[in-house]
Amino acid sequence: MDLSLDRPEGYLFVRRVGARSVTLIDRELQDSFLLAPDRAIEHWPVDTAATLDAAHVEALLALQPELVILGTGERQVFPAAAFMAGFLRKGVGIEVMDNAAAARTYNLLAGEGRRVVAGFILPSG
C-alpha cells in the first residue's frame, strides 16, 4: 500500500507498509524501529507486542512525545496493561493499531507538526 505520492519536507515519513517491512522515504526497514519526525531509531529489540515492558516505555518517552503510536504488525494486538500504564502515568497518550493504520496516523500528525513518536513492530526472520 503506497501511503504518500508527494515527498513532504521537514520530517521523516512512511511511504509504504508491507507485511514484513516499512519504507521510510526511500529506505526499506525490515526490523522493528522507532520513528520521530526528526529521526529513526533502527533495530528496536521488540518482536511482538507481548514482549513490551517498562524498559520499552522509557525508550519511547526518551524521544519526548506528546503522543505515541504503536504499530503491532499486520493486526492490532494490545500490549500488557502495565506497558500502557507507563505512558498514562507520564501524561502521554498512546494509541495501538496495525502498522498500516499507525503509518497513516503518524504521517498525518507529523505533517501537522505534532511531536508524535511511532513504534513499528516487524516480525523477525
mmCIF file with all atom_site columns, C-alpha atoms in Angstrom:
data_model
loop_
_atom_site.group_PDB
_atom_site.id
_atom_site.type_symbol
_atom_site.label_atom_id
_atom_site.label_alt_id
_atom_site.label_comp_id
_atom_site.label_asym_id
_atom_site.label_entity_id
_atom_site.label_seq_id
_atom_site.pdbx_PDB_ins_code
_atom_site.Cartn_x
_atom_site.Cartn_y
_atom_site.Cartn_z
_atom_site.occupancy
_atom_site.B_iso_or_equiv
_atom_site.pdbx_formal_charge
_atom_site.auth_seq_id
_atom_site.auth_comp_id
_atom_site.auth_asym_id
_atom_site.auth_atom_id
_atom_site.pdbx_PDB_model_num
ATOM 1   C CA . MET A 1 1   ? 0.000  0.000   0.000  1.00 0.00 ? 1   MET A CA 1
ATOM 2   C CA . ASP A 1 2   ? 1.537  3.339   -1.026 1.00 0.00 ? 2   ASP A CA 1
ATOM 3   C CA . LEU A 1 3   ? 0.882  5.964   1.603  1.00 0.00 ? 3   LEU A CA 1
ATOM 4   C CA . SER A 1 4   ? 2.255  9.122   0.030  1.00 0.00 ? 4   SER A CA 1
ATOM 5   C CA . LEU A 1 5   ? 2.788  10.220  -3.553 1.00 0.00 ? 5   LEU A CA 1
ATOM 6   C CA . ASP A 1 6   ? 4.350  13.568  -2.698 1.00 0.00 ? 6   ASP A CA 1
ATOM 7   C CA . ARG A 1 7   ? 7.525  13.988  -0.715 1.00 0.00 ? 7   ARG A CA 1
ATOM 8   C CA . PRO A 1 8   ? 6.795  16.156  2.329  1.00 0.00 ? 8   PRO A CA 1
ATOM 9   C CA . GLU A 1 9   ? 9.620  18.347  3.538  1.00 0.00 ? 9   GLU A CA 1
ATOM 10  C CA . GLY A 1 10  ? 10.820 18.756  7.088  1.00 0.00 ? 10  GLY A CA 1
ATOM 11  C CA . TYR A 1 11  ? 10.066 15.367  8.657  1.00 0.00 ? 11  TYR A CA 1
ATOM 12  C CA . LEU A 1 12  ? 10.632 11.657  8.193  1.00 0.00 ? 12  LEU A CA 1
ATOM 13  C CA . PHE A 1 13  ? 7.587  9.940   6.748  1.00 0.00 ? 13  PHE A CA 1
ATOM 14  C CA . VAL A 1 14  ? 6.386  6.452   5.911  1.00 0.00 ? 14  VAL A CA 1
ATOM 15  C CA . ARG A 1 15  ? 5.974  5.820   2.198  1.00 0.00 ? 15  ARG A CA 1
ATOM 16  C CA . ARG A 1 16  ? 4.975  2.158   2.207  1.00 0.00 ? 16  ARG A CA 1
ATOM 17  C CA . VAL A 1 17  ? 3.922  -0.590  4.624  1.00 0.00 ? 17  VAL A CA 1
ATOM 18  C CA . GLY A 1 18  ? 4.306  -4.268  3.783  1.00 0.00 ? 18  GLY A CA 1
ATOM 19  C CA . ALA A 1 19  ? 3.756  -7.470  5.733  1.00 0.00 ? 19  ALA A CA 1
ATOM 20  C CA . ARG A 1 20  ? 7.431  -7.682  6.775  1.00 0.00 ? 20  ARG A CA 1
ATOM 21  C CA . SER A 1 21  ? 8.792  -4.195  6.117  1.00 0.00 ? 21  SER A CA 1
ATOM 22  C CA . VAL A 1 22  ? 8.156  -0.462  6.269  1.00 0.00 ? 22  VAL A CA 1
ATOM 23  C CA . THR A 1 23  ? 9.681  2.036   3.844  1.00 0.00 ? 23  THR A CA 1
ATOM 24  C CA . LEU A 1 24  ? 10.760 5.388   5.299  1.00 0.00 ? 24  LEU A CA 1
ATOM 25  C CA . ILE A 1 25  ? 11.063 7.897   2.479  1.00 0.00 ? 25  ILE A CA 1
ATOM 26  C CA . ASP A 1 26  ? 13.157 5.649   0.155  1.00 0.00 ? 26  ASP A CA 1
ATOM 27  C CA . ARG A 1 27  ? 14.687 3.221   2.675  1.00 0.00 ? 27  ARG A CA 1
ATOM 28  C CA . GLU A 1 28  ? 13.114 -0.145  3.437  1.00 0.00 ? 28  GLU A CA 1
ATOM 29  C CA . LEU A 1 29  ? 13.380 -1.322  7.065  1.00 0.00 ? 29  LEU A CA 1
ATOM 30  C CA . GLN A 1 30  ? 12.826 -4.965  7.971  1.00 0.00 ? 30  GLN A CA 1
ATOM 31  C CA . ASP A 1 31  ? 13.424 -4.794  11.738 1.00 0.00 ? 31  ASP A CA 1
ATOM 32  C CA . SER A 1 32  ? 11.260 -3.135  14.371 1.00 0.00 ? 32  SER A CA 1
ATOM 33  C CA . PHE A 1 33  ? 12.062 0.565   14.809 1.00 0.00 ? 33  PHE A CA 1
ATOM 34  C CA . LEU A 1 34  ? 11.060 3.832   16.470 1.00 0.00 ? 34  LEU A CA 1
ATOM 35  C CA . LEU A 1 35  ? 10.180 6.884   14.408 1.00 0.00 ? 35  LEU A CA 1
ATOM 36  C CA . ALA A 1 36  ? 10.016 10.554  15.357 1.00 0.00 ? 36  ALA A CA 1
ATOM 37  C CA . PRO A 1 37  ? 9.669  13.416  12.870 1.00 0.00 ? 37  PRO A CA 1
ATOM 38  C CA . ASP A 1 38  ? 13.389 14.185  13.135 1.00 0.00 ? 38  ASP A CA 1
ATOM 39  C CA . ARG A 1 39  ? 14.927 10.707  13.467 1.00 0.00 ? 39  ARG A CA 1
ATOM 40  C CA . ALA A 1 40  ? 14.501 6.963   13.171 1.00 0.00 ? 40  ALA A CA 1
ATOM 41  C CA . ILE A 1 41  ? 15.986 4.527   15.655 1.00 0.00 ? 41  ILE A CA 1
ATOM 42  C CA . GLU A 1 42  ? 16.544 1.212   13.938 1.00 0.00 ? 42  GLU A CA 1
ATOM 43  C CA . HIS A 1 43  ? 16.737 -2.292  15.417 1.00 0.00 ? 43  HIS A CA 1
ATOM 44  C CA . TRP A 1 44  ? 14.277 -1.674  18.267 1.00 0.00 ? 44  TRP A CA 1
ATOM 45  C CA . PRO A 1 45  ? 14.515 -5.001  20.164 1.00 0.00 ? 45  PRO A CA 1
ATOM 46  C CA . VAL A 1 46  ? 10.811 -5.926  20.018 1.00 0.00 ? 46  VAL A CA 1
ATOM 47  C CA . ASP A 1 47  ? 9.366  -8.892  18.117 1.00 0.00 ? 47  ASP A CA 1
ATOM 48  C CA . THR A 1 48  ? 5.790  -8.903  19.424 1.00 0.00 ? 48  THR A CA 1
ATOM 49  C CA . ALA A 1 49  ? 3.502  -6.678  21.474 1.00 0.00 ? 49  ALA A CA 1
ATOM 50  C CA . ALA A 1 50  ? 3.555  -9.333  24.207 1.00 0.00 ? 50  ALA A CA 1
ATOM 51  C CA . THR A 1 51  ? 7.250  -8.649  24.925 1.00 0.00 ? 51  THR A CA 1
ATOM 52  C CA . LEU A 1 52  ? 6.801  -4.922  25.630 1.00 0.00 ? 52  LEU A CA 1
ATOM 53  C CA . ASP A 1 53  ? 7.742  -3.876  29.165 1.00 0.00 ? 53  ASP A CA 1
ATOM 54  C CA . ALA A 1 54  ? 8.763  -0.847  31.253 1.00 0.00 ? 54  ALA A CA 1
ATOM 55  C CA . ALA A 1 55  ? 12.170 -0.563  29.550 1.00 0.00 ? 55  ALA A CA 1
ATOM 56  C CA . HIS A 1 56  ? 10.391 -0.099  26.222 1.00 0.00 ? 56  HIS A CA 1
ATOM 57  C CA . VAL A 1 57  ? 8.253  2.655   27.746 1.00 0.00 ? 57  VAL A CA 1
ATOM 58  C CA . GLU A 1 58  ? 11.401 4.556   28.714 1.00 0.00 ? 58  GLU A CA 1
ATOM 59  C CA . ALA A 1 59  ? 12.895 4.213   25.207 1.00 0.00 ? 59  ALA A CA 1
ATOM 60  C CA . LEU A 1 60  ? 9.767  5.776   23.707 1.00 0.00 ? 60  LEU A CA 1
ATOM 61  C CA . LEU A 1 61  ? 9.482  8.505   26.354 1.00 0.00 ? 61  LEU A CA 1
ATOM 62  C CA . ALA A 1 62  ? 13.143 9.452   25.811 1.00 0.00 ? 62  ALA A CA 1
ATOM 63  C CA . LEU A 1 63  ? 12.037 10.834  22.419 1.00 0.00 ? 63  LEU A CA 1
ATOM 64  C CA . GLN A 1 64  ? 9.774  13.315  24.273 1.00 0.00 ? 64  GLN A CA 1
ATOM 65  C CA . PRO A 1 65  ? 6.468  12.578  22.515 1.00 0.00 ? 65  PRO A CA 1
ATOM 66  C CA . GLU A 1 66  ? 3.137  14.217  23.162 1.00 0.00 ? 66  GLU A CA 1
ATOM 67  C CA . LEU A 1 67  ? 1.553  11.079  21.660 1.00 0.00 ? 67  LEU A CA 1
ATOM 68  C CA . VAL A 1 68  ? 2.839  7.558   20.969 1.00 0.00 ? 68  VAL A CA 1
ATOM 69  C CA . ILE A 1 69  ? 1.505  5.455   18.106 1.00 0.00 ? 69  ILE A CA 1
ATOM 70  C CA . LEU A 1 70  ? 2.259  1.742   18.396 1.00 0.00 ? 70  LEU A CA 1
ATOM 71  C CA . GLY A 1 71  ? 2.042  -0.348  15.234 1.00 0.00 ? 71  GLY A CA 1
ATOM 72  C CA . THR A 1 72  ? 1.825  -4.016  16.188 1.00 0.00 ? 72  THR A CA 1
ATOM 73  C CA . GLY A 1 73  ? 2.238  -5.670  12.785 1.00 0.00 ? 73  GLY A CA 1
ATOM 74  C CA . GLU A 1 74  ? -0.431 -6.758  10.332 1.00 0.00 ? 74  GLU A CA 1
ATOM 75  C CA . ARG A 1 75  ? -3.012 -6.950  13.118 1.00 0.00 ? 75  ARG A CA 1
ATOM 76  C CA . GLN A 1 76  ? -3.790 -4.794  16.126 1.00 0.00 ? 76  GLN A CA 1
ATOM 77  C CA . VAL A 1 77  ? -2.550 -6.509  19.299 1.00 0.00 ? 77  VAL A CA 1
ATOM 78  C CA . PHE A 1 78  ? -2.769 -4.759  22.640 1.00 0.00 ? 78  PHE A CA 1
ATOM 79  C CA . PRO A 1 79  ? 0.302  -4.989  24.899 1.00 0.00 ? 79  PRO A CA 1
ATOM 80  C CA . ALA A 1 80  ? 0.100  -5.646  28.635 1.00 0.00 ? 80  ALA A CA 1
ATOM 81  C CA . ALA A 1 81  ? -1.778 -3.114  30.753 1.00 0.00 ? 81  ALA A CA 1
ATOM 82  C CA . ALA A 1 82  ? 1.420  -2.340  32.696 1.00 0.00 ? 82  ALA A CA 1
ATOM 83  C CA . PHE A 1 83  ? 3.098  -1.166  29.473 1.00 0.00 ? 83  PHE A CA 1
ATOM 84  C CA . MET A 1 84  ? 0.156  1.085   28.591 1.00 0.00 ? 84  MET A CA 1
ATOM 85  C CA . ALA A 1 85  ? 0.000  2.469   32.151 1.00 0.00 ? 85  ALA A CA 1
ATOM 86  C CA . GLY A 1 86  ? 3.609  3.631   31.889 1.00 0.00 ? 86  GLY A CA 1
ATOM 87  C CA . PHE A 1 87  ? 2.529  6.289   29.397 1.00 0.00 ? 87  PHE A CA 1
ATOM 88  C CA . LEU A 1 88  ? -0.597 7.296   31.284 1.00 0.00 ? 88  LEU A CA 1
ATOM 89  C CA . ARG A 1 89  ? 1.436  7.913   34.443 1.00 0.00 ? 89  ARG A CA 1
ATOM 90  C CA . LYS A 1 90  ? 3.578  10.387  32.474 1.00 0.00 ? 90  LYS A CA 1
ATOM 91  C CA . GLY A 1 91  ? 0.589  12.086  30.838 1.00 0.00 ? 91  GLY A CA 1
ATOM 92  C CA . VAL A 1 92  ? 1.487  10.854  27.342 1.00 0.00 ? 92  VAL A CA 1
ATOM 93  C CA . GLY A 1 93  ? -1.246 9.443   25.130 1.00 0.00 ? 93  GLY A CA 1
ATOM 94  C CA . ILE A 1 94  ? -0.763 6.091   23.409 1.00 0.00 ? 94  ILE A CA 1
ATOM 95  C CA . GLU A 1 95  ? -2.742 4.507   20.591 1.00 0.00 ? 95  GLU A CA 1
ATOM 96  C CA . VAL A 1 96  ? -2.323 0.915   19.410 1.00 0.00 ? 96  VAL A CA 1
ATOM 97  C CA . MET A 1 97  ? -3.123 -0.128  15.832 1.00 0.00 ? 97  MET A CA 1
ATOM 98  C CA . ASP A 1 98  ? -1.871 -2.259  12.961 1.00 0.00 ? 98  ASP A CA 1
ATOM 99  C CA . ASN A 1 99  ? 1.206  -0.981  11.097 1.00 0.00 ? 99  ASN A CA 1
ATOM 100 C CA . ALA A 1 100 ? -0.691 0.424   8.099  1.00 0.00 ? 100 ALA A CA 1
ATOM 101 C CA . ALA A 1 101 ? -3.023 2.467   10.315 1.00 0.00 ? 101 ALA A CA 1
ATOM 102 C CA . ALA A 1 102 ? -0.073 3.528   12.503 1.00 0.00 ? 102 ALA A CA 1
ATOM 103 C CA . ALA A 1 103 ? 1.787  4.786   9.426  1.00 0.00 ? 103 ALA A CA 1
ATOM 104 C CA . ARG A 1 104 ? -1.195 6.798   8.176  1.00 0.00 ? 104 ARG A CA 1
ATOM 105 C CA . THR A 1 105 ? -1.790 8.307   11.613 1.00 0.00 ? 105 THR A CA 1
ATOM 106 C CA . TYR A 1 106 ? 1.899  9.093   12.147 1.00 0.00 ? 106 TYR A CA 1
ATOM 107 C CA . ASN A 1 107 ? 2.201  10.765  8.715  1.00 0.00 ? 107 ASN A CA 1
ATOM 108 C CA . LEU A 1 108 ? -0.865 12.907  9.350  1.00 0.00 ? 108 LEU A CA 1
ATOM 109 C CA . LEU A 1 109 ? 0.229  14.051  12.813 1.00 0.00 ? 109 LEU A CA 1
ATOM 110 C CA . ALA A 1 110 ? 3.885  14.601  11.859 1.00 0.00 ? 110 ALA A CA 1
ATOM 111 C CA . GLY A 1 111 ? 2.705  16.596  8.829  1.00 0.00 ? 111 GLY A CA 1
ATOM 112 C CA . GLU A 1 112 ? 0.759  18.845  11.206 1.00 0.00 ? 112 GLU A CA 1
ATOM 113 C CA . GLY A 1 113 ? 3.930  19.483  13.198 1.00 0.00 ? 113 GLY A CA 1
ATOM 114 C CA . ARG A 1 114 ? 2.876  17.409  16.201 1.00 0.00 ? 114 ARG A CA 1
ATOM 115 C CA . ARG A 1 115 ? 5.503  15.731  18.377 1.00 0.00 ? 115 ARG A CA 1
ATOM 116 C CA . VAL A 1 116 ? 4.421  12.179  17.637 1.00 0.00 ? 116 VAL A CA 1
ATOM 117 C CA . VAL A 1 117 ? 6.578  9.084   18.077 1.00 0.00 ? 117 VAL A CA 1
ATOM 118 C CA . ALA A 1 118 ? 5.719  5.764   16.466 1.00 0.00 ? 118 ALA A CA 1
ATOM 119 C CA . GLY A 1 119 ? 6.979  2.318   17.298 1.00 0.00 ? 119 GLY A CA 1
ATOM 120 C CA . PHE A 1 120 ? 6.627  -0.229  14.496 1.00 0.00 ? 120 PHE A CA 1
ATOM 121 C CA . ILE A 1 121 ? 6.853  -3.924  15.351 1.00 0.00 ? 121 ILE A CA 1
ATOM 122 C CA . LEU A 1 122 ? 8.021  -6.045  12.435 1.00 0.00 ? 122 LEU A CA 1
ATOM 123 C CA . PRO A 1 123 ? 8.268  -9.847  12.530 1.00 0.00 ? 123 PRO A CA 1
ATOM 124 C CA . SER A 1 124 ? 11.788 -11.205 12.735 1.00 0.00 ? 124 SER A CA 1
ATOM 125 C CA . GLY A 1 125 ? 13.070 -13.790 10.350 1.00 0.00 ? 125 GLY A CA 1
#
